[in-house]
Tab-separated table of C-alpha atoms and ligand atoms in Angstrom:
chain	number	residue	atom	x	y	z
D	1	MET	CA	154.846	54.178	58.301
D	2	GLN	CA	155.511	52.856	61.822
D	3	VAL	CA	156.010	55.298	64.622
D	4	ASN	CA	158.258	54.314	67.621
D	5	LEU	CA	158.992	55.975	70.922
D	6	LEU	CA	162.291	55.460	71.980
D	7	LYS	CA	164.463	56.717	75.013
D	8	LYS	CA	167.804	56.805	73.198
D	9	PRO	CA	168.532	57.103	69.367
D	10	VAL	CA	169.931	53.605	68.200
D	11	SER	CA	171.683	55.084	65.451
D	12	THR	CA	172.927	58.308	63.663
D	13	GLN	CA	171.817	57.458	60.200
D	14	ASN	CA	169.060	59.837	58.676
D	15	LEU	CA	168.480	61.980	61.603
D	16	ILE	CA	166.022	64.465	62.003
D	17	LEU	CA	166.501	67.398	64.479
D	18	LEU	CA	163.342	69.446	65.311
D	19	THR	CA	164.278	72.231	68.027
D	20	ASP	CA	164.362	76.149	68.482
D	21	GLN	CA	167.837	75.915	70.393
D	22	ILE	CA	171.051	75.966	68.892
D	23	GLN	CA	172.415	74.262	71.994
D	24	PHE	CA	170.269	71.484	71.323
D	25	VAL	CA	171.697	71.025	67.932
D	26	TYR	CA	175.094	70.885	69.709
D	27	GLN	CA	173.995	68.313	72.289
D	28	ASN	CA	172.920	65.942	69.490
D	29	LEU	CA	175.133	66.211	66.442
D	30	GLU	CA	178.997	65.694	65.760
D	31	LYS	CA	180.819	68.702	66.115
D	32	GLU	CA	181.539	68.956	62.403
D	33	THR	CA	177.731	68.524	61.547
D	34	ALA	CA	176.741	70.943	63.965
D	35	GLN	CA	178.983	73.692	62.950
D	36	TYR	CA	177.733	73.229	59.556
D	37	PHE	CA	174.106	73.978	60.971
D	38	GLU	CA	175.432	76.808	62.811
D	39	LYS	CA	176.288	78.924	59.962
D	40	GLU	CA	172.833	78.558	58.634
D	41	TRP	CA	170.904	78.582	61.643
D	42	GLU	CA	169.840	82.153	61.458
D	43	LYS	CA	169.104	82.072	57.698
D	44	GLU	CA	166.907	78.962	56.933
D	45	ALA	CA	164.113	77.059	58.947
D	46	PHE	CA	164.691	73.937	57.078
D	47	GLN	CA	168.033	72.554	55.866
D	48	PHE	CA	169.979	69.371	55.433
D	49	LEU	CA	173.203	67.670	55.038
D	50	LYS	CA	173.879	64.471	53.254
D	51	THR	CA	177.061	62.619	54.003
D	52	PRO	CA	178.007	58.976	53.243
D	53	LYS	CA	176.733	58.080	56.580
D	54	GLY	CA	173.094	59.241	55.448
D	55	TYR	CA	171.072	62.343	55.832
D	56	THR	CA	170.880	64.897	58.739
D	57	PHE	CA	167.707	67.412	58.645
D	58	LEU	CA	167.279	70.400	60.782
D	59	VAL	CA	163.933	71.865	61.265
D	60	LYS	CA	164.107	75.036	63.344
D	61	ILE	CA	160.733	75.795	65.138
D	62	GLU	CA	159.302	79.058	64.296
D	63	LYS	CA	157.283	81.077	66.905
D	64	ASN	CA	153.496	81.584	65.919
D	65	ASN	CA	153.594	79.519	62.809
D	66	LYS	CA	151.965	76.253	63.868
D	67	ASP	CA	151.665	74.805	60.587
D	68	ALA	CA	155.209	75.397	59.202
D	69	VAL	CA	156.309	72.229	61.097
D	70	ARG	CA	153.641	70.019	59.129
D	71	LYS	CA	155.053	71.711	56.106
D	72	ALA	CA	158.404	71.063	56.984
D	73	ALA	CA	157.617	67.362	57.765
D	74	ASN	CA	156.414	67.168	54.312
D	75	LYS	CA	159.632	68.525	52.755
D	76	VAL	CA	161.738	65.780	54.655
D	77	HIS	CA	159.169	63.103	53.763
D	78	GLY	CA	159.917	63.918	50.303
D	79	TYR	CA	163.479	62.654	51.212
D	80	LEU	CA	162.549	59.974	53.572
D	81	SER	CA	160.119	58.475	50.929
D	82	GLN	CA	163.108	56.890	49.371
D	83	LEU	CA	164.876	55.602	52.638
D	84	GLU	CA	163.726	52.917	54.914
D	85	ASN	CA	163.984	54.501	58.377
D	86	ALA	CA	164.832	57.670	60.283
D	87	ILE	CA	165.230	58.946	63.855
D	88	LEU	CA	163.437	62.184	65.006
D	89	ILE	CA	165.063	63.650	68.104
D	90	SER	CA	163.413	66.820	69.471
D	91	ASP	CA	162.838	68.684	72.628
D	92	GLN	CA	159.522	69.981	71.839
D	93	ASN	CA	156.064	68.369	72.750
D	94	ALA	CA	153.481	69.704	70.695
D	95	MET	CA	155.469	70.678	67.645
D	96	THR	CA	156.874	66.974	67.497
D	97	LEU	CA	153.311	65.840	67.354
D	98	ARG	CA	152.800	68.049	64.632
D	99	PHE	CA	155.891	67.054	62.739
D	100	ILE	CA	154.724	63.514	63.186
D	101	GLU	CA	151.126	64.471	61.801
D	102	GLY	CA	152.938	66.146	58.731
D	103	LEU	CA	154.912	63.205	58.022
D	104	LEU	CA	151.726	60.862	58.249
D	105	LEU	CA	149.756	62.939	55.963
D	106	SER	CA	152.625	63.071	53.586
D	107	ASP	CA	152.918	59.137	53.455
D	108	TYR	CA	149.746	58.513	51.725
D	109	GLN	CA	149.488	56.908	48.381
D	110	PHE	CA	146.725	56.036	46.114
D	111	ILE	CA	148.225	53.562	43.535
D	112	LYS	CA	146.143	50.384	44.005
D	113	TYR	CA	145.313	50.553	40.261
D	114	LEU	CA	148.895	50.491	39.027
D	115	THR	CA	150.205	47.350	37.741
D	116	GLU	CA	153.559	48.044	39.067
D	117	ALA	CA	152.465	49.840	42.432
D	118	GLU	CA	155.275	48.014	44.161
D	119	LYS	CA	157.753	49.936	42.432
D	120	LYS	CA	156.107	53.404	43.081
D	121	LYS	CA	155.618	52.616	46.526
D	122	PHE	CA	157.240	54.781	49.447
D	123	LYS	CA	159.926	53.003	51.270
D	124	LEU	CA	159.893	54.568	54.561
D	125	GLN	CA	159.060	51.896	57.003
D	126	SER	CA	159.497	53.362	60.227
D	127	ILE	CA	160.585	56.633	62.630
D	128	ASP	CA	162.131	56.298	65.616
D	129	VAL	CA	161.279	59.143	67.860
D	130	VAL	CA	163.114	60.581	70.914
D	131	ALA	CA	161.444	63.517	72.484
D	132	PRO	CA	159.187	64.370	75.271
D	133	ILE	CA	155.748	63.259	73.961
D	134	SER	CA	153.679	60.060	75.308
D	135	LYS	CA	152.798	56.938	73.549
D	136	SER	CA	149.205	57.819	73.898
D	137	GLU	CA	149.694	61.173	71.945
D	138	ILE	CA	151.152	59.450	69.127
D	139	VAL	CA	148.296	56.912	69.112
D	140	GLU	CA	145.655	59.601	68.998
D	141	ILE	CA	147.604	61.126	66.134
D	142	GLN	CA	148.199	57.762	64.261
D	143	ASN	CA	144.250	57.091	64.826
D	144	ILE	CA	143.158	60.427	63.337
D	145	ILE	CA	145.418	59.959	60.298
D	146	GLN	CA	143.874	56.241	59.616
D	147	SER	CA	140.763	57.928	59.427
D	148	VAL	CA	141.893	60.591	57.223
D	149	TYR	CA	143.429	57.830	54.948
D	150	TRP	CA	140.136	56.039	54.739
D	151	VAL	CA	138.416	59.525	53.582
D	152	ARG	CA	141.149	60.021	50.880
D	153	ASP	CA	140.618	56.166	49.877
D	154	GLN	CA	136.965	56.703	49.401
D	155	VAL	CA	137.240	60.028	47.687
D	156	ASN	CA	139.908	58.738	45.227
D	157	GLU	CA	138.040	55.694	44.421
D	158	PRO	CA	136.342	56.221	41.275
D	159	ALA	CA	132.594	55.932	40.261
D	160	SER	CA	133.410	52.671	38.497
D	161	HIS	CA	134.387	51.145	41.762
D	162	LEU	CA	132.144	53.046	44.127
D	163	SER	CA	128.450	52.984	43.831
D	164	ALA	CA	126.308	54.300	46.664
D	165	GLU	CA	125.727	50.702	47.882
D	166	LYS	CA	129.392	50.084	47.697
D	167	LEU	CA	130.147	53.283	49.910
D	168	ALA	CA	127.460	52.009	52.049
D	169	HIS	CA	129.222	48.614	52.611
D	170	GLU	CA	132.427	50.400	52.922
D	171	ILE	CA	131.022	52.071	55.866
D	172	GLU	CA	129.621	48.975	57.401
D	173	LYS	CA	133.032	47.490	56.952
D	174	LEU	CA	134.742	50.364	58.746
D	175	PHE	CA	132.534	50.020	61.643
D	176	GLU	CA	132.197	46.034	61.762
D	177	LYS	CA	134.330	45.313	64.809
D	178	THR	CA	133.239	48.873	67.167
D	179	GLU	CA	130.813	49.944	68.956
D	180	VAL	CA	129.320	52.122	66.366
D	181	LYS	CA	126.113	50.874	64.940
D	182	VAL	CA	125.386	51.228	61.176
D	183	GLU	CA	122.054	50.819	59.533
D	184	VAL	CA	121.631	51.032	55.899
D	185	LEU	CA	118.397	51.944	54.100
D	186	HIS	CA	118.136	50.345	50.757
D	187	GLN	CA	116.002	51.701	47.783
D	188	SER	CA	112.737	50.173	48.733
D	189	LYS	CA	112.905	51.610	52.239
D	190	ILE	CA	113.855	54.966	50.829
D	191	GLU	CA	110.916	54.722	48.433
D	192	ALA	CA	108.531	53.854	51.288
D	193	LEU	CA	109.856	56.701	53.605
D	194	LYS	CA	109.089	58.970	50.692
D	195	MET	CA	112.466	60.716	50.587
D	196	GLY	CA	111.276	62.505	47.404
D	197	GLY	CA	114.668	64.436	47.225
D	198	LEU	CA	117.085	61.489	47.379
D	199	LEU	CA	114.762	59.375	44.934
D	200	ALA	CA	114.416	62.484	42.419
D	201	VAL	CA	118.143	62.781	41.843
D	202	ASN	CA	118.648	58.852	41.655
D	203	LYS	CA	115.942	58.480	38.876
D	204	GLY	CA	118.421	59.063	36.266
D	205	SER	CA	120.886	56.084	37.556
D	206	ILE	CA	120.454	52.497	36.958
D	207	ALA	CA	122.143	52.150	40.484
D	208	PRO	CA	120.037	52.215	43.733
D	209	ALA	CA	120.228	54.912	46.134
D	210	THR	CA	121.192	54.359	49.841
D	211	PHE	CA	120.667	56.228	53.020
D	212	SER	CA	123.302	55.408	55.716
D	213	ILE	CA	122.430	55.816	59.527
D	214	VAL	CA	125.734	55.687	61.872
D	215	GLU	CA	125.495	55.822	65.564
D	216	TYR	CA	128.180	56.565	68.111
D	217	LYS	CA	127.017	56.444	71.468
D	218	PRO	CA	129.614	55.999	74.295
D	219	LYS	CA	128.133	55.367	77.753
D	220	LYS	CA	129.716	58.463	79.451
D	221	ALA	CA	129.002	60.778	76.579
D	222	LYS	CA	129.205	64.546	77.615
D	223	ASN	CA	126.222	65.605	75.472
D	224	GLU	CA	122.568	64.821	76.539
D	225	LYS	CA	121.388	65.493	73.065
D	226	PRO	CA	123.084	64.024	70.033
D	227	ILE	CA	125.183	65.880	67.492
D	228	VAL	CA	124.114	64.927	64.031
D	229	LEU	CA	126.619	64.892	60.854
D	230	VAL	CA	125.158	64.781	57.704
D	231	GLY	CA	127.448	64.197	54.532
D	232	LYS	CA	126.666	64.653	50.850
D	233	GLY	CA	127.219	61.389	49.338
D	234	VAL	CA	126.951	61.818	45.441
D	235	VAL	CA	129.544	59.136	44.110
D	236	TYR	CA	129.160	60.728	40.909
D	237	ASP	CA	127.785	64.057	39.421
D	238	THR	CA	127.441	64.305	35.958
D	239	GLY	CA	125.093	67.375	36.540
D	240	GLY	CA	122.049	64.910	35.322
D	241	LEU	CA	120.241	66.519	32.494
D	242	ASN	CA	121.777	69.853	33.109
D	243	ILE	CA	124.898	68.153	32.201
D	244	LYS	CA	128.277	69.551	33.264
D	245	THR	CA	129.925	70.683	29.952
D	246	ALA	CA	133.836	70.559	29.006
D	247	ASN	CA	136.217	69.491	31.925
D	248	TYR	CA	133.749	70.734	34.659
D	249	MET	CA	132.846	67.044	35.116
D	250	ASP	CA	136.745	66.172	35.765
D	251	GLY	CA	137.031	65.135	39.556
D	252	MET	CA	133.053	64.823	40.281
D	253	LYS	CA	134.125	61.332	41.683
D	254	SER	CA	134.752	63.507	44.818
D	255	ASP	CA	131.225	64.660	45.237
D	256	MET	CA	130.902	62.199	48.046
D	257	ALA	CA	133.902	63.812	49.934
D	258	GLY	CA	131.482	65.381	52.785
D	259	ALA	CA	129.966	61.939	53.390
D	260	ALA	CA	133.481	60.441	53.697
D	261	ALA	CA	134.589	63.315	56.031
D	262	MET	CA	131.686	63.036	58.354
D	263	ILE	CA	132.294	58.977	58.558
D	264	GLY	CA	135.810	59.843	59.085
D	265	ALA	CA	135.419	62.196	61.680
D	266	ILE	CA	133.247	59.796	63.640
D	267	ASP	CA	135.581	57.058	63.066
D	268	ALA	CA	138.556	59.256	64.478
D	269	LEU	CA	136.322	59.931	67.640
D	270	GLN	CA	135.442	56.268	68.058
D	271	LYS	CA	139.013	55.142	67.773
D	272	ASN	CA	140.160	57.730	70.446
D	273	ASN	CA	137.223	56.917	72.706
D	274	ILE	CA	136.002	60.432	72.963
D	275	PRO	CA	133.066	60.604	74.978
D	276	ILE	CA	130.523	62.297	72.640
D	277	HIS	CA	127.236	61.132	71.338
D	278	VAL	CA	127.322	61.549	67.493
D	279	ILE	CA	124.904	60.242	64.652
D	280	GLY	CA	126.113	60.248	61.273
D	281	LEU	CA	123.495	60.371	58.096
D	282	ILE	CA	124.503	59.731	54.689
D	283	PRO	CA	122.180	60.253	51.845
D	284	SER	CA	124.168	58.592	48.541
D	285	THR	CA	123.276	58.262	44.866
D	286	ASP	CA	125.022	59.129	41.674
D	287	ASN	CA	123.541	61.933	39.664
D	288	ARG	CA	122.920	60.903	35.826
D	289	PRO	CA	120.888	61.819	32.887
D	290	GLY	CA	119.628	58.343	32.240
D	291	GLY	CA	115.978	57.338	31.140
D	292	GLU	CA	113.770	58.470	33.710
D	293	ALA	CA	116.074	61.423	34.941
D	294	PHE	CA	114.519	64.314	36.717
D	295	ALA	CA	114.152	67.328	34.658
D	296	SER	CA	113.933	71.204	35.028
D	297	GLY	CA	110.347	72.243	35.814
D	298	ASP	CA	109.832	69.197	37.881
D	299	ILE	CA	107.924	69.447	41.271
D	300	ILE	CA	109.482	67.175	43.803
D	301	LYS	CA	107.619	66.444	47.264
D	302	MET	CA	110.545	65.986	49.827
D	303	TYR	CA	110.546	63.724	52.996
D	304	ASP	CA	109.411	66.465	54.959
D	305	GLY	CA	106.253	67.441	52.726
D	306	THR	CA	108.034	70.495	51.311
D	307	THR	CA	107.301	71.150	47.726
D	308	VAL	CA	110.507	71.721	45.439
D	309	GLU	CA	110.441	73.286	41.783
D	310	VAL	CA	113.655	71.640	40.247
D	311	LEU	CA	115.325	74.481	37.912
D	312	ASN	CA	118.686	72.816	37.680
D	313	THR	CA	119.314	68.874	37.883
D	314	ASP	CA	123.281	69.803	38.782
D	315	ALA	CA	121.841	71.518	42.058
D	316	GLU	CA	121.287	67.874	43.371
D	317	GLY	CA	123.482	67.863	46.496
D	318	ARG	CA	120.892	70.169	48.351
D	319	MET	CA	117.970	67.692	47.113
D	320	ILE	CA	119.582	64.685	48.861
D	321	LEU	CA	120.765	66.600	51.964
D	322	ALA	CA	117.640	68.211	52.589
D	323	ASP	CA	115.827	64.691	53.074
D	324	ALA	CA	118.546	63.671	55.425
D	325	LEU	CA	118.358	67.239	57.369
D	326	ALA	CA	114.552	66.816	57.615
D	327	TYR	CA	115.237	63.042	58.995
D	328	ALA	CA	117.914	64.552	61.463
D	329	ASN	CA	114.938	66.397	63.233
D	330	LYS	CA	113.743	63.112	64.843
D	331	TYR	CA	116.827	63.034	66.927
D	332	LYS	CA	116.140	66.297	68.667
D	333	PRO	CA	119.996	67.096	68.144
D	334	GLU	CA	121.930	69.605	70.081
D	335	LEU	CA	123.444	70.813	67.045
D	336	VAL	CA	123.233	69.580	63.051
D	337	ILE	CA	126.297	69.919	60.876
D	338	ASP	CA	126.681	69.104	57.299
D	339	ALA	CA	129.585	68.979	55.153
D	340	ALA	CA	129.050	68.945	51.447
D	341	THR	CA	130.827	69.440	47.959
D	342	LEU	CA	127.896	71.725	47.294
D	343	THR	CA	129.025	74.748	45.300
D	344	GLY	CA	131.535	75.960	42.595
D	345	SER	CA	130.715	79.188	43.975
D	346	ALA	CA	132.375	78.301	47.283
D	347	VAL	CA	135.547	77.432	45.348
D	348	ARG	CA	135.497	80.751	43.431
D	349	ALA	CA	135.172	82.791	46.481
D	350	LEU	CA	137.835	81.152	48.682
D	351	GLY	CA	139.660	78.689	46.718
D	352	ASN	CA	140.964	75.219	47.559
D	353	ARG	CA	142.533	75.901	51.066
D	354	VAL	CA	139.342	76.655	53.279
D	355	SER	CA	136.042	75.308	53.956
D	356	ILE	CA	132.913	77.793	54.450
D	357	SER	CA	130.492	77.646	57.115
D	358	MET	CA	127.413	79.257	57.610
D	359	GLY	CA	124.152	78.722	59.713
D	360	ASN	CA	122.148	79.763	62.633
D	361	ALA	CA	123.797	77.877	65.654
D	362	LYS	CA	125.113	80.017	68.442
D	363	ASP	CA	128.179	82.106	67.763
D	364	LYS	CA	130.149	79.849	70.204
D	365	TYR	CA	129.837	77.009	68.176
D	366	PHE	CA	131.194	79.006	65.233
D	367	LYS	CA	133.798	80.336	67.332
D	368	GLN	CA	134.897	76.720	68.256
D	369	LEU	CA	134.643	75.366	64.726
D	370	TYR	CA	137.125	78.336	63.604
D	371	ASP	CA	139.339	77.888	66.402
D	372	ALA	CA	139.587	74.099	65.651
D	373	GLY	CA	140.399	74.817	61.886
D	374	ILE	CA	143.269	77.081	63.236
D	375	GLU	CA	144.902	74.383	65.483
D	376	THR	CA	144.517	71.930	62.724
D	377	HIS	CA	145.197	74.019	59.837
D	378	ASP	CA	142.064	72.320	58.434
D	379	ARG	CA	140.311	75.483	58.445
D	380	VAL	CA	136.932	76.944	58.013
D	381	PHE	CA	135.789	80.674	57.411
D	382	ARG	CA	131.972	82.001	58.371
D	383	PHE	CA	129.821	83.455	55.820
D	384	PRO	CA	126.685	85.794	56.563
D	385	PHE	CA	123.636	83.897	56.624
D	386	TRP	CA	120.881	86.848	56.230
D	387	GLU	CA	117.290	86.313	55.251
D	388	GLU	CA	117.322	88.092	51.932
D	389	TRP	CA	119.111	85.090	50.720
D	390	ALA	CA	116.335	82.617	51.330
D	391	GLU	CA	113.941	85.064	49.238
D	392	GLU	CA	115.509	83.854	46.344
D	393	MET	CA	114.874	80.362	46.813
D	394	LYS	CA	111.132	80.874	46.773
D	395	SER	CA	109.118	79.374	43.777
D	396	ASP	CA	105.518	80.750	42.294
D	397	VAL	CA	104.619	76.989	41.698
D	398	ALA	CA	106.249	75.371	44.818
D	399	ASP	CA	107.519	76.148	48.172
D	400	LEU	CA	110.993	76.286	46.926
D	401	LYS	CA	113.039	76.093	44.032
D	402	ASN	CA	116.499	74.624	44.019
D	403	LEU	CA	118.144	77.198	42.220
D	404	GLY	CA	118.940	80.826	43.349
D	405	GLY	CA	120.378	83.891	41.351
D	406	ALA	CA	123.797	84.286	39.711
D	407	ASN	CA	125.730	85.205	42.785
D	408	ALA	CA	126.478	84.274	46.271
D	409	GLY	CA	125.414	80.366	45.313
D	410	MET	CA	127.232	78.958	48.072
D	411	ILE	CA	124.750	81.131	50.458
D	412	THR	CA	121.541	80.571	48.829
D	413	ALA	CA	122.286	77.039	48.887
D	414	GLY	CA	122.664	77.073	52.419
D	415	LYS	CA	119.501	78.903	52.828
D	416	PHE	CA	117.650	76.201	50.927
D	417	LEU	CA	119.001	73.611	53.200
D	418	GLU	CA	118.188	75.637	56.367
D	419	HIS	CA	114.283	75.349	55.441
D	420	PHE	CA	114.494	71.578	56.474
D	421	VAL	CA	116.418	71.892	59.700
D	422	LYS	CA	114.502	72.590	62.937
D	423	TYR	CA	117.611	72.484	65.354
D	424	PRO	CA	120.746	74.643	65.573
D	425	TYR	CA	122.674	74.386	62.363
D	426	ILE	CA	125.900	74.597	60.647
D	427	HIS	CA	126.283	74.053	57.133
D	428	MET	CA	129.904	73.494	55.756
D	429	ASP	CA	130.788	73.883	51.841
D	430	ILE	CA	133.755	72.050	51.740
D	431	ALA	CA	133.784	72.281	47.656
D	432	GLY	CA	137.360	74.026	47.647
D	433	PRO	CA	139.691	71.819	49.904
D	434	ALA	CA	137.993	68.435	49.653
D	435	TYR	CA	139.839	67.419	46.420
D	436	LEU	CA	143.028	68.811	44.870
D	437	GLU	CA	143.996	69.085	41.193
D	438	ALA	CA	147.704	69.438	42.486
D	439	ALA	CA	149.351	68.547	45.548
D	440	ASP	CA	149.511	71.270	47.957
D	441	SER	CA	152.213	70.013	50.711
D	442	TYR	CA	150.984	67.425	53.052
D	443	ASN	CA	147.449	67.452	51.223
D	444	GLY	CA	148.368	65.387	48.099
D	445	LYS	CA	146.735	65.304	44.820
D	446	GLY	CA	143.276	64.038	44.928
D	447	GLY	CA	141.170	63.291	48.218
D	448	THR	CA	142.487	65.399	51.247
D	449	GLY	CA	140.239	64.209	53.994
D	450	ALA	CA	139.243	67.869	54.484
D	451	GLY	CA	136.952	68.152	57.620
D	452	VAL	CA	137.902	65.102	59.384
D	453	ARG	CA	140.694	66.515	61.643
D	454	LEU	CA	138.605	69.688	62.186
D	455	LEU	CA	135.701	67.945	63.171
D	456	TYR	CA	137.495	65.875	65.489
D	457	GLN	CA	139.231	68.705	67.102
D	458	PHE	CA	135.952	70.434	67.205
D	459	LEU	CA	133.967	67.775	68.777
D	460	LYS	CA	136.702	66.555	71.035
D	461	ASN	CA	136.691	69.896	72.838
D	462	LEU	CA	132.971	70.843	72.184
D	463	LYS	CA	131.591	73.151	75.221
V	501	BES	N1	129.278	69.107	43.009
V	501	BES	C1	128.794	70.258	42.614
V	501	BES	C2	129.555	71.384	43.225
V	501	BES	C3	131.214	71.507	42.880
V	501	BES	C4	131.750	72.162	41.969
V	501	BES	C5	131.988	70.763	43.749
V	501	BES	C6	133.197	71.906	41.625
V	501	BES	C7	133.331	70.707	43.491
V	501	BES	C8	133.758	71.238	42.664
V	501	BES	C9	127.421	70.704	42.789
V	501	BES	O1	126.375	69.459	42.597
V	501	BES	C10	126.981	71.567	41.630
V	501	BES	O2	126.964	71.158	40.406
V	501	BES	N2	126.550	72.878	42.190
V	501	BES	C11	126.284	73.776	41.207
V	501	BES	C12	124.937	74.432	41.630
V	501	BES	C13	124.154	75.196	40.514
V	501	BES	C14	123.861	74.647	39.623
V	501	BES	C15	123.244	76.311	41.147
V	501	BES	C16	127.235	74.719	41.203
V	501	BES	O3	127.842	75.275	41.781
V	501	BES	O4	127.584	74.923	39.769
V	502	MN	MN1	125.629	69.142	40.818
V	503	ZN	ZN1	127.352	67.796	43.174
């Protein structure tokens, strides 16, 4: 979908009016149409009229409800997807940008495997915008949403078509013509480095593991020490020998959503030339119960030398993340953030509308992250991170075990990870919002791109 900025509307067909002023409705609509909307103005924030000349939509801005406009855009998109062009007229700046964002987020489809994809494809080609916004503001949003699309594509791609090596290759392709450097460590290098956690999870698979290192280092970066973003890249999680039962395996192609989100955030930063030095680390493998699979009771020597007693092979995310977090120490970072579809308990605690954060970084970082979440509606909520939960992860036969008690599993997992990081740290469990079984407004069914808009906003404004 194209977005064109115009000075004047070129037609009156399929008009969207976005405003908080009834006068604005009068200025821009023919008398009869305006009168129709006037009657409803106080009652409904979203309404439309269909005439032989096309649709007219009215979206009344509600104060203090920033996300309402994205959601209204999704409703409008429901009609527009079958039309080719529409004109958006508004007297608003920020709200117009959010409306465009909502339209773009709604315009995504994953239909590449349908034989008759052409028939299902949205027809919407372009939106002409007449509003007090600038070209560069539009471009910024388009760039971010392009990164979100990339993330959704990777998450929706099934394991049959996305191995660890393929994911690494997609990352290389994404940054091919940019200033972002990508280095992919392959199986033999990972073995030489003794990344025991990643190798343990990979043992039951016939496909090799990868470890991708991505660096975006713009010339005038505002930070002296890099921000390191670590993403869980489990391309498929069967649970391993502790195999997932019944339908718990459904959707586990999305277990690399953390990896995709981190890459997507870096991509959005680079596309918009945000001056911040960021490094991305992506450990990747599938988790399967094949011949040599790691098993409960195994003791694994991790990349940093820590020994871990495996008590559940389905707690694989923390095994591969631990090695990446330990690897991050060599950069002496200002801050390390990871994103992972790590625990079912995160989903049970807060459902699928919000990510969970926790960690030992200064409060100011958590505050800025929370604010970025509210601003983008890609929200995150902080959980406690007290020492007692670390106690649960101690083992009698190794330094740590990979399984905590029955409760607060999202926090014991975070405490396990904290053991490996020597720098200020934020852990994000995105298991809830990363992947949806049913569409929720502009976040469609499947991969959502959760974390991309959040981290872009956070890093762009980082103080
Ligand atoms: N990838 C899963 C977590 C998950 C569950 C993500 C549901 C999205 C939706 C993770 O690897 C996992 O299996 N976690 C276990 C950990 C447990 C064995 C300690 C879980 O949460 O059940
Ligand atoms: Mn698992
Ligand atoms: Zn997993």
